[in-house]
Coordinates of C-alpha atoms in Angstrom, one line a residue:
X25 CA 0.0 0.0 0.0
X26 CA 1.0 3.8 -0.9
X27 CA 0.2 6.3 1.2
X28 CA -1.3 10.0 -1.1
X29 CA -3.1 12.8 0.8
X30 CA -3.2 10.9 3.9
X31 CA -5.3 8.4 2.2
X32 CA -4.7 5.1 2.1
X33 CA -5.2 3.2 -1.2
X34 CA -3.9 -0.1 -3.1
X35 CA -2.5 1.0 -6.2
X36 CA -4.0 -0.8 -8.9
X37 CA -1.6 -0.4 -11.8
X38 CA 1.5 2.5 -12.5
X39 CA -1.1 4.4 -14.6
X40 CA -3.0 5.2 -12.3
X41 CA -0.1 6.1 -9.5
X42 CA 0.9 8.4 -12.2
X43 CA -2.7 10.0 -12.5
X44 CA -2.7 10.5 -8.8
X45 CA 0.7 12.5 -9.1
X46 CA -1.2 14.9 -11.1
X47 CA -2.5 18.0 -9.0
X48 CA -5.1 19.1 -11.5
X49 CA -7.2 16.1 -11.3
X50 CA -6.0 14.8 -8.3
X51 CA -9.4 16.2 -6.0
X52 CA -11.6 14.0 -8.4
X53 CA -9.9 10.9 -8.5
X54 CA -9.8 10.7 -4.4
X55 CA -13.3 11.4 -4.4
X56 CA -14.3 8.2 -7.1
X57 CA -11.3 5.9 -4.6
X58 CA -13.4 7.3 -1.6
X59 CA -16.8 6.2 -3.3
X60 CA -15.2 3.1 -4.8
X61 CA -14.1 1.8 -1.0
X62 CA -17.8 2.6 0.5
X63 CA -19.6 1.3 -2.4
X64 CA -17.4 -2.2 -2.1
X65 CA -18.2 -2.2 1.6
X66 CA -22.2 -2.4 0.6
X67 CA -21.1 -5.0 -1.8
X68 CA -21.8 -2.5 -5.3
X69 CA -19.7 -4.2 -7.6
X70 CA -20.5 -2.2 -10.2
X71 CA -20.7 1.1 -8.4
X72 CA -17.1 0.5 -6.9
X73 CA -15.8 -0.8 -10.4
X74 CA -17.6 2.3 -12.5
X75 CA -15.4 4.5 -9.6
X76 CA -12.1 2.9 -10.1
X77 CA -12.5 3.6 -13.7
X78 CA -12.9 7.2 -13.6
X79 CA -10.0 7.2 -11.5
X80 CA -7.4 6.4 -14.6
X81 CA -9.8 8.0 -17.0
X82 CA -9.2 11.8 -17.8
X83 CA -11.9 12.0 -20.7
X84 CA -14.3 10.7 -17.9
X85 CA -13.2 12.9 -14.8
X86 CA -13.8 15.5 -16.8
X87 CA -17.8 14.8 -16.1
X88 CA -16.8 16.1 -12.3
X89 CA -15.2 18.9 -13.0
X90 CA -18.5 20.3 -14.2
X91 CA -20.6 19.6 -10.9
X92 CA -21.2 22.2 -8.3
X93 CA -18.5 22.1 -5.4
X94 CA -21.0 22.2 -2.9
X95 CA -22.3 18.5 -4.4
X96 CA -21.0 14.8 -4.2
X97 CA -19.7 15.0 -7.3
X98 CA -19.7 10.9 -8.3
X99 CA -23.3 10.2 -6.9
X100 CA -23.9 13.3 -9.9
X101 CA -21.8 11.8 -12.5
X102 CA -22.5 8.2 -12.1
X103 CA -26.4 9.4 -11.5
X104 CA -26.2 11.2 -14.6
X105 CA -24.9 7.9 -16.9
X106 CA -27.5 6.0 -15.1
X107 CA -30.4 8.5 -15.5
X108 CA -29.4 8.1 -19.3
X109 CA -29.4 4.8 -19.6
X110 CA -33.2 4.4 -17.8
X111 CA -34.4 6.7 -20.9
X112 CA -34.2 3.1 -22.9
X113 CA -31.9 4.3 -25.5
X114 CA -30.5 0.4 -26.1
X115 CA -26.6 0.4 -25.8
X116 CA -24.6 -2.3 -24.2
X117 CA -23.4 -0.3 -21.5
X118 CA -27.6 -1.2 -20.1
X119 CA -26.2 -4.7 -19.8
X120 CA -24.5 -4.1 -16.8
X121 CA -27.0 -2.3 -14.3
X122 CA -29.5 -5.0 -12.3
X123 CA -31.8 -1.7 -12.8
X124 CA -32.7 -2.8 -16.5
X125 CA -31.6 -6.7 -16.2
X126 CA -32.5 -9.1 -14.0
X127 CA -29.5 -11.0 -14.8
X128 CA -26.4 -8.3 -15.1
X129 CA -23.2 -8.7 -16.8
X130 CA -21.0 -8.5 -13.6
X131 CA -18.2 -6.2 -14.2
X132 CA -15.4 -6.8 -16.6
X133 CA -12.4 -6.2 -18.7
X134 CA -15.3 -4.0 -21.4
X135 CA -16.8 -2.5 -18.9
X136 CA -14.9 0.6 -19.2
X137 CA -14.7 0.6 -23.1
X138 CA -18.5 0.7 -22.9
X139 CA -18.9 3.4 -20.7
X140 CA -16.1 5.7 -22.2
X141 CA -18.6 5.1 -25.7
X142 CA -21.4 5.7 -23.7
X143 CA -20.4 8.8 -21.9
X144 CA -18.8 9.7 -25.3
X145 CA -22.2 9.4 -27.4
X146 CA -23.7 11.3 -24.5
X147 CA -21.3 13.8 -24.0
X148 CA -23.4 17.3 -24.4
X149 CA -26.5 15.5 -22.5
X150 CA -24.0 14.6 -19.4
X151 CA -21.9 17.8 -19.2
X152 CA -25.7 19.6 -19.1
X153 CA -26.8 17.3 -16.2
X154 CA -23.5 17.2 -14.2
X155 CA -23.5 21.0 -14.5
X156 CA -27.3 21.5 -13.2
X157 CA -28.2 18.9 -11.1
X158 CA -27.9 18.4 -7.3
X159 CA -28.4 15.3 -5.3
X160 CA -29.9 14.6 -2.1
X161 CA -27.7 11.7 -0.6
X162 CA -29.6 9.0 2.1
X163 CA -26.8 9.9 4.7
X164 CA -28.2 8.3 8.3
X165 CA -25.0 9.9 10.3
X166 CA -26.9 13.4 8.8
X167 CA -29.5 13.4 11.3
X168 CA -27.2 12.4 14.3
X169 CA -26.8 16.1 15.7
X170 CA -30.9 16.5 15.2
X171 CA -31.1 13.0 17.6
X172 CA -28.6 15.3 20.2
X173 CA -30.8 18.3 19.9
X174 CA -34.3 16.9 20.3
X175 CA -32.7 14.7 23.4
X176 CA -31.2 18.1 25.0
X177 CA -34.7 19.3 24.9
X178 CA -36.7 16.3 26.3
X179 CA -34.3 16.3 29.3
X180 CA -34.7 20.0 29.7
X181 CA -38.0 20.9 29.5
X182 CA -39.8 17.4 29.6
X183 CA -42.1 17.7 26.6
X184 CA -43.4 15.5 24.1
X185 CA -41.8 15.7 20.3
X186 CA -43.3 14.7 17.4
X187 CA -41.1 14.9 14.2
X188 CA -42.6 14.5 10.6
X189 CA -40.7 14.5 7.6
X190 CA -41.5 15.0 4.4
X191 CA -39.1 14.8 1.1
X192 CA -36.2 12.5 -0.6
X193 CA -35.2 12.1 3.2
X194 CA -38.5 11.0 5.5
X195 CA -38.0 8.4 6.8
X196 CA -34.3 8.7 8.0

C-alpha cells in the first residue's frame, strides 16, 4: 500500500499512481477511490468498479469537474450515466446495471470501453446534467446532531416531540 493525501489506497496499476501525481485532477480521482471503497463495503460491484474507472480515465473525470462544489460530485456523475441509460436508448453499457436486467453482466475487462462510448455518445447531454443537477444523498450519520438536539430538549424541559418528515429524506 501507498500512502497519497493521507489516504490510504492499493495501487491498482502504475497508470493510475501516475494519475494520482497529477495536481489538477487529483481532488476528483480521491473522491471516485473514496466512493469506490464505500460502495465495495455495501457490496456495489459495479458502483465500486464504474469509480475505479474514472479514476485512470481523464476523458471521464472531466464529467466532475462540471458539478457544483457544494455537491457529491460521483453520486452526480455516475447518477447522470444512469439517469441516461433508464431513458431506454439500447446500448450495451444497459447490460451491466441489475436496474434494467434481471440478470447483469457482472463487471469486466469491457466495462470501461462501454462506458467511455457511452459517456462519449452522450457527451453534451451529461456535461448539461453534471452542471445543473444536485443530489440529495440517504446519509443516516446526517440526522445524528438532530437526535442530540431533540434529546437536549426532552431532558430539559420534559415535553413531548413529534417529528414528521417530508421529502427525498423522510423516513431517516
Amino acid at each position: 500500500k501507498k500512502i497519497f493525501n493521507f489516504h490510504t489506497i492499493e495501487v491498482i496499476n502504475y497508470e493510475i499512481k501516475e494519475k494520482l501525481m497529477n495536481p489538477r485532477i487529483n481532488r476528483y480521482q480521491e473522491g471516485f477511490i473514496k466512493f469506490s471503497e464505500i460502495t465495495q463495503k455495501d457490496n456495489e460491484t459495479l458502483y465500486s468498479t464504474l469509480a475505479k474507472i474514472f479514476v485512470k480515465n481523464e476523458f471521464l473525470l472531466k464529467f466532475a469537474e462540471v458539478v457544483e462544489p457544494s455537491q457529491p460530485f460521483p453520486n452526480i456523475v455516475l447518477g447522470a450515466i444512469h439517469y441516461l441509460l433508464l431513458l431506454g436508448k439500447d446500448t450495451p453499457l444497459q447490460a451491466y446495471y441489475g436496474s434494467l436486467n434481471e440478470i447483469p453482466i457482472p463487471p469486466n475487462d469491457n466495462l470501461e470501453y462501454e462506458l467511455t462510448k457511452f459517456c462519449k455518445q452522450n457527451e453534451k447531454k451529461l456535461f448539461k446534467l453534471c452542471s445543473h443537477k444536485r443530489t440529495q444523498t440517504n446519509e443516516v450519520a446526517r440526522s445524528s446532531l438532530l437526535y442530540i438536539a431533540l434529546s437536549y430538549i426532552l431532558e430539559q424541559f420534559d415535553v413531548k416531540i413529534s417529528l414528521v418528515e417530508i421529502g427525498s429524506s423522510a423516513g431517516l
